[in-house]
Amino acid sequence: MYKKKIAHFGTFDVDNYGDLLFPHIAEYRLPNLDWQHISPTSNKTGFEDAKNIISFREASNIKFDAMVTGGGNILHLLQNSNTVYNKMPGFEYANLWVGASKLAAKQEVPHIFNSPGVSRIFNQKIEVAIAAKTFKKSSYVSVRESYSKNLIRNIWKEENSVKIVPDTAFDIAKMWPVEQKSNGKYIVVNLNPRYHNPIQETVLYLERISNKLNMPIKFVIIGACHGDKDFTVEVANKLKVPYELNEVQSLKEIAHLIANAELFFGSSMHGLITALSYETPAFLVLNNNPMHKFIGLFEMIEHKRAFIYSSFQIVYQNLNYPIILKSEVKQKIEEDLNFHWGIVNRIINTGRKVSNNFFINNYEIFLRLNSKKNDWKGKIAK
């Protein structure tokens, strides 16, 4: 029996737990399809159960039945020099959605936005033209929070055409269920240097939290590509309480480590989503100016921003107030995701195909010219 071949675009070539969940979720939700996961490179990550991927350039020569731009904060038009792909020329993030649209038009198939996030404002004329045409030409646009929807609405006025859908990683507990929680009492901590400096303060209050709860700490490395590992090792080496540094090489093992914990502490959005999905009480530890993706998540789970803590010191003072997903909110998220995946499946099978557009067909040329123009403006300003 023929399985429709689906091109699934995202940053699945980086050592980041959250990004690597999306291919698993897509295959879990629509197992009747032949998913091909596509990233800027074909580099393998450090996780043994990450799905196989091919590069965008390899994908350009394959015939597909639909294009799906996956999750994560990937909708922007930044040059590679300003991203994790800074050793490559060009605009790899643009390829994941504008390039997907161009390929969809060439092959006359649908293009779907599968609940990603818009990471920044499109404020230059050429960026606005490219982004607006890409959204307009797509078969279905869903994003994961209202901030992303508002940024799209600024450049494409058909706001009713943009749907807000929960982050698809909320399916993780159904995809990788834990039948019965383990008896070991411990807390899981994920750390990141952007949020958890100064080190001495983090060390002090992690020790106090561990002692107050009378539980050892299990560290997890969720975003090695963001510097989590080196920072966590540095913190752990200063601790005077029992701990384990779990350099887990499996996405599923990380999920179950969080599922079986008494509490989760950290700055990872998908670490938090994993905890909420498995009903593990959690503390989100960021700073006083959290990224919009976190604010959007708190709107989705119907929690006040006061539950976003700015340090482990403040967490220590509020250990009786973790984030817990209310049953009615969890049910609504499940219903919204069921409805969303039903739409995705229907569009893949019968949906509107993408048509050609001048800006989309030539987006690489326009972005290069725009980059050179900005460089010249910068030189003149000096």
XYZ file of C-alpha atoms in Angstrom:
382
model
C 0.000 0.000 0.000
C 1.366 3.423 -1.004
C 2.200 5.803 1.844
C 2.211 9.502 1.085
C 5.715 10.911 1.434
C 5.848 14.003 3.658
C 8.714 16.493 3.871
C 8.990 17.627 7.492
C 11.208 20.714 7.977
C 12.840 21.793 11.230
C 16.088 22.115 13.175
C 16.434 18.407 13.825
C 20.231 18.513 13.461
C 21.010 20.291 16.752
C 21.648 18.812 20.191
C 18.461 20.158 21.706
C 15.860 17.914 23.335
C 12.838 20.000 22.332
C 13.638 20.282 18.617
C 14.278 16.549 18.387
C 10.875 15.643 19.807
C 8.934 17.000 16.815
C 9.805 14.204 14.341
C 8.722 11.623 16.927
C 5.454 13.469 17.555
C 4.660 13.732 13.824
C 5.224 10.014 13.272
C 3.224 9.154 16.393
C 0.266 11.287 15.335
C 0.164 10.307 11.650
C 1.850 6.885 11.413
C 0.176 6.108 8.086
C 2.518 8.546 6.323
C 6.111 8.197 5.167
C 7.849 11.049 7.005
C 11.143 12.437 5.746
C 12.674 14.803 8.293
C 14.667 17.668 6.787
C 17.122 20.116 8.380
C 19.786 22.562 7.242
C 22.362 19.767 7.537
C 22.278 15.987 7.779
C 24.471 16.036 10.900
C 23.657 13.435 13.525
C 23.037 14.607 17.068
C 24.211 13.060 20.320
C 20.820 11.411 20.961
C 20.682 7.769 19.910
C 16.927 7.776 19.342
C 16.782 10.953 17.238
C 15.094 10.364 13.900
C 17.157 10.118 10.731
C 17.357 13.342 8.749
C 18.511 14.619 5.384
C 19.671 18.099 4.419
C 17.517 20.698 2.707
C 19.633 20.401 -0.422
C 19.143 16.647 -0.581
C 15.386 17.111 -0.147
C 15.211 19.486 -3.107
C 15.677 16.513 -5.427
C 12.980 14.278 -3.909
C 9.284 14.152 -4.859
C 6.910 14.641 -1.921
C 3.142 14.649 -1.410
C 3.159 17.540 1.086
C 5.492 19.916 2.910
C 5.197 20.452 6.680
C 7.159 23.126 8.540
C 7.522 21.757 12.050
C 7.683 23.174 15.543
C 10.143 25.367 17.385
C 10.971 29.062 17.270
C 12.072 28.831 13.627
C 10.066 31.408 11.670
C 12.520 34.190 10.913
C 14.736 35.339 8.026
C 18.059 35.843 9.775
C 21.314 35.290 7.955
C 23.208 32.192 9.069
C 25.935 34.320 10.641
C 23.418 35.264 13.351
C 22.270 31.694 14.095
C 23.625 28.314 15.211
C 24.454 27.684 11.533
C 27.045 30.484 11.512
C 29.643 28.359 9.720
C 27.405 28.061 6.668
C 26.606 30.758 4.099
C 23.040 31.756 3.339
C 19.713 31.675 5.165
C 19.057 28.171 6.489
C 16.076 29.098 8.675
C 14.367 30.703 5.686
C 14.781 27.422 3.815
C 12.713 25.632 6.457
C 9.576 27.610 5.633
C 10.003 29.886 2.610
C 12.111 27.238 0.890
C 9.492 24.643 1.817
C 6.829 26.836 0.214
C 8.915 27.220 -2.953
C 9.393 23.465 -3.149
C 5.670 22.891 -2.534
C 4.772 25.207 -5.433
C 7.269 23.511 -7.712
C 5.837 20.080 -6.894
C 2.219 21.341 -6.716
C 1.539 19.991 -3.223
C 0.223 21.499 0.064
C 2.413 23.382 2.544
C 1.456 23.269 6.237
C 2.726 25.255 9.225
C 2.627 22.747 12.097
C 2.497 25.043 15.151
C 5.963 26.644 15.096
C 6.775 30.059 16.559
C 7.689 33.395 14.977
C 10.854 34.508 16.749
C 11.065 38.167 15.716
C 9.310 41.042 13.935
C 9.495 41.254 10.146
C 10.334 44.939 9.839
C 12.136 45.372 6.514
C 10.119 45.697 3.325
C 11.616 42.713 1.558
C 11.221 40.523 4.664
C 7.582 41.579 4.956
C 6.934 40.769 1.290
C 8.555 37.323 1.479
C 6.937 36.354 4.792
C 3.457 37.660 3.907
C 3.410 35.835 0.571
C 4.618 32.616 2.196
C 1.847 32.655 4.791
C -0.765 33.667 2.232
C 0.195 30.921 -0.217
C 0.278 28.149 2.391
C -2.455 25.566 2.804
C -2.756 25.932 6.596
C -1.051 28.222 9.125
C -0.947 27.309 12.802
C 1.398 28.792 15.414
C 1.858 27.965 19.064
C 1.067 31.295 20.772
C -0.710 34.608 20.322
C 2.543 36.595 19.998
C 3.413 34.702 16.810
C -0.099 35.165 15.486
C 0.084 38.907 16.140
C 3.413 39.202 14.303
C 1.878 37.459 11.302
C -1.230 39.645 11.550
C 1.024 42.724 11.281
C 2.015 41.698 7.761
C -0.951 39.572 6.646
C -4.319 40.918 7.686
C -6.307 37.687 7.325
C -5.966 36.933 11.030
C -8.744 34.329 11.033
C -6.577 32.235 8.738
C -3.918 31.848 11.467
C -4.745 29.283 14.146
C -3.218 29.083 17.610
C -2.455 25.460 18.450
C -0.674 24.141 21.569
C 2.936 23.097 21.171
C 2.709 19.592 19.704
C 5.166 18.282 22.327
C 2.270 18.177 24.809
C 1.603 14.734 23.293
C 4.747 13.301 24.843
C 3.106 11.482 27.772
C 0.717 9.732 25.401
C 3.499 8.909 22.951
C 5.898 7.558 25.618
C 3.633 6.618 28.535
C 4.866 5.753 32.034
C 2.585 3.083 33.440
C 3.642 3.589 37.043
C 6.002 6.167 38.528
C 9.190 4.822 40.116
C 9.616 4.871 43.887
C 12.874 6.827 43.838
C 12.376 10.315 45.236
C 14.512 12.890 43.436
C 14.276 16.258 41.737
C 15.296 16.954 38.129
C 17.185 20.144 37.312
C 18.137 21.577 33.937
C 20.481 24.568 33.849
C 21.448 27.198 31.290
C 24.084 29.948 31.585
C 21.749 32.560 30.085
C 19.407 32.289 33.055
C 21.241 30.745 36.002
C 24.239 32.949 36.627
C 25.802 33.840 39.001
C 26.924 30.283 39.652
C 27.488 30.675 43.390
C 23.909 31.786 43.976
C 22.549 28.863 41.935
C 24.769 26.415 43.841
C 23.714 27.822 47.218
C 19.991 27.633 46.574
C 20.065 24.281 44.822
C 21.730 22.933 47.976
C 19.057 24.543 50.144
C 16.257 23.198 47.953
C 17.751 19.687 47.990
C 18.189 19.748 51.781
C 14.725 21.186 52.447
C 13.065 18.534 50.281
C 15.477 15.835 51.470
C 15.934 14.690 47.864
C 18.989 14.263 45.644
C 19.340 16.227 42.400
C 19.429 14.623 38.970
C 20.759 17.013 36.349
C 19.689 16.612 32.722
C 21.388 18.174 29.705
C 18.499 19.356 27.553
C 20.160 21.947 25.323
C 23.816 21.098 24.759
C 23.762 23.427 21.743
C 22.982 26.305 24.138
C 25.921 25.656 26.472
C 23.932 23.677 29.050
C 26.512 20.924 29.522
C 29.591 22.936 30.499
C 27.590 25.173 32.795
C 25.862 22.240 34.503
C 29.173 20.456 35.103
C 30.591 23.626 36.651
C 27.598 23.972 38.996
C 27.540 20.276 39.899
C 31.230 20.241 40.826
C 30.567 22.894 43.472
C 27.617 21.144 45.130
C 27.819 19.613 48.613
C 24.582 17.616 48.338
C 23.926 14.276 46.613
C 23.515 14.605 42.857
C 23.773 12.713 39.591
C 24.866 14.244 36.318
C 22.822 12.342 33.756
C 24.361 12.714 30.314
C 21.470 10.729 28.891
C 21.784 9.866 25.207
C 18.101 9.118 24.737
C 15.195 11.525 24.320
C 12.809 8.976 25.771
C 15.029 8.458 28.824
C 15.078 12.199 29.492
C 11.295 12.288 29.217
C 10.926 9.414 31.678
C 13.511 10.883 34.043
C 11.322 13.988 34.266
C 8.146 11.884 34.436
C 9.397 9.946 37.456
C 10.712 12.964 39.344
C 8.992 14.533 42.319
C 9.672 18.008 40.927
C 11.205 19.608 37.818
C 13.289 22.808 37.965
C 14.720 24.521 34.919
C 14.609 26.958 32.032
C 13.791 24.584 29.194
C 10.407 25.189 27.596
C 10.144 21.574 26.465
C 11.468 20.329 29.776
C 8.539 22.180 31.354
C 6.070 20.880 28.755
C 7.329 17.352 29.423
C 6.811 17.804 33.166
C 3.300 19.187 32.689
C 2.395 16.401 30.279
C 3.467 13.740 32.821
C 1.882 15.688 35.713
C 5.218 16.344 37.401
C 5.008 19.616 39.397
C 7.455 22.124 37.951
C 9.273 25.398 38.492
C 10.296 27.533 35.524
C 13.454 29.481 36.404
C 14.273 32.243 33.912
C 14.873 35.952 34.452
C 12.846 39.144 34.709
C 12.373 39.414 30.953
C 11.218 35.998 29.662
C 11.042 35.323 25.933
C 7.609 35.579 24.339
C 7.432 31.820 23.843
C 7.242 31.359 27.619
C 4.610 34.061 28.025
C 2.585 32.393 25.264
C 2.946 29.017 26.948
C 1.648 30.428 30.239
C -1.360 31.848 28.406
C -1.955 28.388 26.946
C -1.775 26.592 30.302
C -3.766 29.375 32.002
C -1.117 30.240 34.592
C -0.087 33.662 35.843
C 3.317 35.046 34.880
C 4.077 35.225 38.605
C 4.901 31.523 38.326
C 7.892 32.383 36.122
C 10.643 32.680 38.730
C 13.729 34.809 38.158
C 16.193 32.827 40.318
C 16.578 29.691 42.404
C 16.550 31.940 45.459
C 12.972 32.965 44.670
C 12.079 29.355 43.900
C 13.408 28.340 47.323
C 11.053 30.882 48.898
C 8.084 29.512 46.914
C 8.507 25.733 47.002
C 4.835 25.332 47.872
C 3.791 26.917 44.572
C 4.878 24.778 41.612
C 3.232 24.849 38.197
C 0.634 22.107 37.830
C -1.514 21.611 34.746
C -5.193 21.704 35.698
C -7.186 18.721 34.420
C -9.602 20.869 32.413
C -6.699 22.703 30.733
C -4.975 19.429 29.931
C -8.186 18.118 28.392
C -8.571 21.250 26.262
C -4.983 20.964 25.019
C -5.609 17.343 24.041
C -8.820 18.266 22.233
C -7.116 21.144 20.398
C -4.266 18.899 19.301
C -6.669 16.177 18.144
C -8.551 18.724 16.051
C -5.314 20.200 14.686
C -3.866 16.874 13.579
C -7.177 16.026 11.942
C -6.840 19.200 9.843
C -3.215 18.383 8.982
C -4.176 14.877 7.866
C -7.075 16.152 5.775
C -4.973 18.800 4.037
C -2.234 16.305 3.250
C -4.812 14.109 1.552
C -7.104 16.660 -0.094
C -5.808 20.139 0.723
C -5.135 23.210 -1.382
C -1.872 23.101 -3.282
C 0.642 25.961 -3.168
C 0.931 28.189 -6.232
C 3.987 30.036 -7.544
C 4.937 33.511 -6.363
C 7.685 35.857 -7.518
C 8.961 36.745 -4.035
C 8.989 33.138 -2.845
C 10.655 31.835 -6.013
C 13.482 34.356 -5.614
C 13.676 34.657 -1.825
C 17.355 33.682 -1.629
C 18.368 36.424 -4.074
C 16.249 39.027 -2.296
C 17.604 38.087 1.147
C 21.212 38.229 -0.069
C 20.677 41.649 -1.649
C 18.936 42.885 1.487
C 21.833 41.651 3.608
C 24.354 43.485 1.440
C 22.261 46.648 1.637
C 22.224 46.405 5.436
C 25.997 45.876 5.482
C 26.508 49.023 3.402
C 24.204 51.002 5.674
C 26.221 49.853 8.661
C 29.496 50.924 7.034
C 28.124 54.325 6.064
C 26.784 54.866 9.587
C 30.303 54.320 10.938
